[in-house]
PDB file of C-alpha atoms in Angstrom:
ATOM      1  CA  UNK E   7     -92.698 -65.856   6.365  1.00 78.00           C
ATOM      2  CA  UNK E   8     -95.508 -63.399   5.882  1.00 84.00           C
ATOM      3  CA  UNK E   9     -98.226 -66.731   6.238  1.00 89.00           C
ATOM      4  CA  UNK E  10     -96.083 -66.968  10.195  1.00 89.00           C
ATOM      5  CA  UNK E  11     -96.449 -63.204  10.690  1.00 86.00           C
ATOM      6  CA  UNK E  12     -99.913 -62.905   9.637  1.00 89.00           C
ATOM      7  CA  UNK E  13    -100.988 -66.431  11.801  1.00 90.00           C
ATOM      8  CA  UNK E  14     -99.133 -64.729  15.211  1.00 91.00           C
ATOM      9  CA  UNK E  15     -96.428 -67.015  14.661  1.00 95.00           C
ATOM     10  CA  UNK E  16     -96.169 -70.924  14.268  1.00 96.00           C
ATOM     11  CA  UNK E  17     -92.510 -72.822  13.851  1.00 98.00           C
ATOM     12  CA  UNK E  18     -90.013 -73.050  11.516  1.00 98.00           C
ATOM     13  CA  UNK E  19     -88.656 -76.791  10.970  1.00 98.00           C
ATOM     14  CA  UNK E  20     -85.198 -77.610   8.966  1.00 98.00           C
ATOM     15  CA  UNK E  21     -83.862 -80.887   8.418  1.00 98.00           C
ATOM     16  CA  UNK E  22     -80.392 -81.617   9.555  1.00 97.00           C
ATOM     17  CA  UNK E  23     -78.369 -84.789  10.049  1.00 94.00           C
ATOM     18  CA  UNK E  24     -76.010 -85.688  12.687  1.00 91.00           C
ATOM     19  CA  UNK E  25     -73.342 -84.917  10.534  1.00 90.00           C
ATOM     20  CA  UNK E  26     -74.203 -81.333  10.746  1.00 93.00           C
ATOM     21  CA  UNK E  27     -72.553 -81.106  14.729  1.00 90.00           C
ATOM     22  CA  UNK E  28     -70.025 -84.362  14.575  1.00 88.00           C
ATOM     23  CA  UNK E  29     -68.687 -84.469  11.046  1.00 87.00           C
ATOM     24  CA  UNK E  30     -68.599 -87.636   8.712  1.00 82.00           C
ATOM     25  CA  UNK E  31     -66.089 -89.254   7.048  1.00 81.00           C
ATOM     26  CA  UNK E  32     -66.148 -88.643   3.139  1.00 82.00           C
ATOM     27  CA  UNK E  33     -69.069 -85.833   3.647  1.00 85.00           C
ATOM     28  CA  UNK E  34     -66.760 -83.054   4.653  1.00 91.00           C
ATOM     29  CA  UNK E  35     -69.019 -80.734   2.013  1.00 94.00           C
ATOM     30  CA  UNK E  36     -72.614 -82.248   3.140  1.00 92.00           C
ATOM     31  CA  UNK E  37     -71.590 -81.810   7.192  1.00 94.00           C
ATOM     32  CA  UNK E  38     -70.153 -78.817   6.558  1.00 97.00           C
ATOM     33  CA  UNK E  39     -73.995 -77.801   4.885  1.00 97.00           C
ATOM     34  CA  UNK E  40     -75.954 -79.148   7.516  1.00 97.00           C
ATOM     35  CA  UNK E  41     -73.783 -77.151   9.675  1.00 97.00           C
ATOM     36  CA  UNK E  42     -74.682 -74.046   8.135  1.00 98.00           C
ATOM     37  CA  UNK E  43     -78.663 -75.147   8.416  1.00 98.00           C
ATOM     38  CA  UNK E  44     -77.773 -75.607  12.355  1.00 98.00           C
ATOM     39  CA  UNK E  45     -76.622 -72.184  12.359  1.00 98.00           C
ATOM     40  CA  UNK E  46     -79.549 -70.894  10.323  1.00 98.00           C
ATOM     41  CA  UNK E  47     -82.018 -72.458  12.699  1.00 98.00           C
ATOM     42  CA  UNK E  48     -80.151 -70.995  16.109  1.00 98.00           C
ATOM     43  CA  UNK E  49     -80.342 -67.368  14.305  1.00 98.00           C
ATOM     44  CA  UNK E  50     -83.689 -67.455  12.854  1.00 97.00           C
ATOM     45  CA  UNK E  51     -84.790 -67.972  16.425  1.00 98.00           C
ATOM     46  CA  UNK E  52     -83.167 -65.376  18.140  1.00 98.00           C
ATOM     47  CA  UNK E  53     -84.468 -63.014  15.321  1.00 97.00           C
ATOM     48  CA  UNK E  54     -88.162 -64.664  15.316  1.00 97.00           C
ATOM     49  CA  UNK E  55     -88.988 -65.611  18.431  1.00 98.00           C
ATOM     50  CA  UNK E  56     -90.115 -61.975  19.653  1.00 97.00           C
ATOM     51  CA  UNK E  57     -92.971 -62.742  17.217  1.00 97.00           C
ATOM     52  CA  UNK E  58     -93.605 -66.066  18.244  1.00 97.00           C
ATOM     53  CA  UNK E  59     -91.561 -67.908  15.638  1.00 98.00           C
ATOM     54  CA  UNK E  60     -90.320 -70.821  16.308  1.00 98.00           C
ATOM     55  CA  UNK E  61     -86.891 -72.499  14.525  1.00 98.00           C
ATOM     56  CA  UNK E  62     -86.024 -76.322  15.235  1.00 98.00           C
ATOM     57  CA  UNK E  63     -83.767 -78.321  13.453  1.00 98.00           C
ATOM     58  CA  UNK E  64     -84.111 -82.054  13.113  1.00 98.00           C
ATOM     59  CA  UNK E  65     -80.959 -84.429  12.847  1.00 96.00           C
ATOM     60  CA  UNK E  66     -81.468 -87.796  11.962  1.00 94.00           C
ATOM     61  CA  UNK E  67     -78.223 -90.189  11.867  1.00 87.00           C
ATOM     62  CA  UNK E  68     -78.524 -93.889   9.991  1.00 79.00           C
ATOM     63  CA  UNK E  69     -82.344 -94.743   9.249  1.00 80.00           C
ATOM     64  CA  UNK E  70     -83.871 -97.295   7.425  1.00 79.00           C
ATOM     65  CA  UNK E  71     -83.620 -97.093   3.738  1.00 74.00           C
ATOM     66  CA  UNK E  72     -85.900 -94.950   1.448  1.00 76.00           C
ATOM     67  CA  UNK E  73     -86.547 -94.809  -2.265  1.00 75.00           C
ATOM     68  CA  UNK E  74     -83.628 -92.237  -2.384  1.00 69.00           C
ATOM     69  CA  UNK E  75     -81.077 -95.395  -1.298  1.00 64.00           C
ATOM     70  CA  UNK E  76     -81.146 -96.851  -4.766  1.00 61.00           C
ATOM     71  CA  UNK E  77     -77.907 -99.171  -5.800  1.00 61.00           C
ATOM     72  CA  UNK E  78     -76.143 -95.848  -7.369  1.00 63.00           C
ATOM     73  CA  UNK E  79     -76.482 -94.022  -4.115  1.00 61.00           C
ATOM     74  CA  UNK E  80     -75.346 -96.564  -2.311  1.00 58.00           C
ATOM     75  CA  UNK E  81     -72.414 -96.903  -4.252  1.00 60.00           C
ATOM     76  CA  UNK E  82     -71.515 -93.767  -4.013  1.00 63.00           C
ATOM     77  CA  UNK E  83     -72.148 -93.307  -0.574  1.00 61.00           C
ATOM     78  CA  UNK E  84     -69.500 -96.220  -0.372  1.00 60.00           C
ATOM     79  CA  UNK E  85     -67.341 -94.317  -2.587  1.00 58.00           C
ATOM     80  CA  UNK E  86     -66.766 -91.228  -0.111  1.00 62.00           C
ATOM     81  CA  UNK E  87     -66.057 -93.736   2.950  1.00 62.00           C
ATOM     82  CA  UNK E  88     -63.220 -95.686   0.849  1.00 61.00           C
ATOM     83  CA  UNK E  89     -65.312 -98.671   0.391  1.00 60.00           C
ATOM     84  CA  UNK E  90     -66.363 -99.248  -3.005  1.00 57.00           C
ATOM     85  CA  UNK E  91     -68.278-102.979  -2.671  1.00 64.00           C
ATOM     86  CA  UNK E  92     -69.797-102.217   0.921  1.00 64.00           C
ATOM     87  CA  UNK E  93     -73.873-102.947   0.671  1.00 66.00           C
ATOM     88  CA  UNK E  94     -76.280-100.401   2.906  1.00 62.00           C
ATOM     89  CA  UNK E  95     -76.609-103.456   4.395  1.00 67.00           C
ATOM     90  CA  UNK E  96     -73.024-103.567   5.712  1.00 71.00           C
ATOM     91  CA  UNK E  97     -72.645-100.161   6.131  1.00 66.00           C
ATOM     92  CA  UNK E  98     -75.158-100.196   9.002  1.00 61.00           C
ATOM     93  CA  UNK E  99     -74.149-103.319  10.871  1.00 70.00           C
ATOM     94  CA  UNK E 100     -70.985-101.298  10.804  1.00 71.00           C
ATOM     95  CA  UNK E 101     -72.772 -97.992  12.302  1.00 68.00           C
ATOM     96  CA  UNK E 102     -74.851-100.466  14.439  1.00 77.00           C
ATOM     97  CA  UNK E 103     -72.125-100.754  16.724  1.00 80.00           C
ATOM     98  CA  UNK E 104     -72.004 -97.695  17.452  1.00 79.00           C
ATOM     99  CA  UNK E 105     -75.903 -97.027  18.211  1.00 84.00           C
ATOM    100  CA  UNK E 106     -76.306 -97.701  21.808  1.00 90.00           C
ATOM    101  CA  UNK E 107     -80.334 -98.635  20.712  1.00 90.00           C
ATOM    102  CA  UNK E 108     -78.248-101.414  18.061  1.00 86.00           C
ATOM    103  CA  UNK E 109     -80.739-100.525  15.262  1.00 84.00           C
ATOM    104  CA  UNK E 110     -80.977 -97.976  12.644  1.00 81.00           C
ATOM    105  CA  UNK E 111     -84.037 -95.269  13.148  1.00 87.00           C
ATOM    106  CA  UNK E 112     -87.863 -96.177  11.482  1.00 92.00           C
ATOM    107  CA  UNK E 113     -88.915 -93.044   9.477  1.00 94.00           C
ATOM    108  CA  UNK E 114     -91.956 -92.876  11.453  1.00 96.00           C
ATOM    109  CA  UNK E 115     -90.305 -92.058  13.910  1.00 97.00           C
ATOM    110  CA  UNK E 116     -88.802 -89.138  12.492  1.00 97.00           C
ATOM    111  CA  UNK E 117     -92.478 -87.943  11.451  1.00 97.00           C
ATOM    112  CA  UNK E 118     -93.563 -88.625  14.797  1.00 98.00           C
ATOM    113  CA  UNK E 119     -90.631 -85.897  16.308  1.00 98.00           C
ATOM    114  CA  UNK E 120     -91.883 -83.487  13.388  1.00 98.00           C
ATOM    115  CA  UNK E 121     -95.397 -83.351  14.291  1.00 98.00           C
ATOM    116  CA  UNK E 122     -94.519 -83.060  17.954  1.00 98.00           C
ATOM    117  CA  UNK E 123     -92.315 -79.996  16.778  1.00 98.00           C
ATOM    118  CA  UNK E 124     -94.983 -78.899  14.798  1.00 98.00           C
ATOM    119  CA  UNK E 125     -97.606 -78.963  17.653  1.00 97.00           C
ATOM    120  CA  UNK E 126     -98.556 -76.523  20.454  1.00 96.00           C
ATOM    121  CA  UNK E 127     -97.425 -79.334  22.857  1.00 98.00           C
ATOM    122  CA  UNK E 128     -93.403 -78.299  22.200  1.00 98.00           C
ATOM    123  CA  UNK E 129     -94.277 -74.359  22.292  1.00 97.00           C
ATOM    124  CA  UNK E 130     -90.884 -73.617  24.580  1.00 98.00           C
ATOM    125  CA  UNK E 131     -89.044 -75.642  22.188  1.00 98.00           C
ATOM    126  CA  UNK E 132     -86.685 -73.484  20.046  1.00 98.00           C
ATOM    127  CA  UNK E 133     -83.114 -72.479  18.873  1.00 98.00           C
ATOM    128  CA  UNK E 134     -81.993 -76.121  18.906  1.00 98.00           C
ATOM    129  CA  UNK E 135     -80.677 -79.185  17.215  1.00 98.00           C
ATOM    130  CA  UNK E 136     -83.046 -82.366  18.337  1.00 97.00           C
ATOM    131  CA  UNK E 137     -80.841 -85.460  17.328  1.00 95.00           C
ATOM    132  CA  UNK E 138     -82.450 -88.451  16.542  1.00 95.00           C
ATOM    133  CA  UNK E 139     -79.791 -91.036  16.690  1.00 90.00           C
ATOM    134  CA  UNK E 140     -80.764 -93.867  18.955  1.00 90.00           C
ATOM    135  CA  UNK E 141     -78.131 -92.274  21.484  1.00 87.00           C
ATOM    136  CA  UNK E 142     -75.197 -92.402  19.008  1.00 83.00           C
ATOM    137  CA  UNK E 143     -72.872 -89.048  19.513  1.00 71.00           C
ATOM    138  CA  UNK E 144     -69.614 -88.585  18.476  1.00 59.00           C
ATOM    139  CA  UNK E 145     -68.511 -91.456  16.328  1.00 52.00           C
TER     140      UNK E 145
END
């Protein structure tokens, strides 16, 4: 915080999911956190921004895999949804339905919302979730 004070201000970015406003089946403890970093974000706002702090949240929903979706996360990530054989693969043809864009989100993407964030070009931008869902909501 001091770098932000000393700088006259910059923006504060935390990383949320979608599960943080709608819930997720299974994840009642992980929505429940990114819930909290929602919360966090709206406050640290309303305290900050009268010295030009800024506080965004991101939330992604499904995404393409990273290194983090290895075979053990992905069974356990089954695991919490009832499904104990279901492949990443399957589980996001099943969320693909739901995905009005029918595809799961490209992690560039998500950098590329960052870096806007991050940049002088979203300067009004603060004390808000930006979801990143391909125009999923609610289910």
């Amino acid at each position: 915080m001091p770098h932000l004070l000393s700088n006259n201000g910059g923006t504060i970015i935390n990383m949320s999911s979608e599960a943080g406003s709608e819930g997720s089946v299974g994840q009642a403890l992980y929505s429940a956190t990114k819930g909290a970093v929602n919360a966090l974000t709206f406050s640290i706002a309303k305290e900050l921004g009268p010295k030009n702090i800024r506080a965004v949240a991101v939330a992604p929903g499904i995404n393409e895999p990273t290194p983090m979706g290895n075979s053990q996360h992905v069974a356990d990530l089954g695991y919490t949804r009832g499904d104990f054989k279901q492949s990443r693969e399957k589980q996001a043809e099943k969320y693909l339905s739901n995905i009005p864009l029918r595809r799961v989100g490209r992690l560039s993407e998500i950098a590329d919302l960052i870096i806007y964030l991050a940049s002088d070009h979203s300067s009004y931008i603060s004390g808000t979730v930006v979801n990143i869902t391909g125009g999923k909501s609610h289910g």
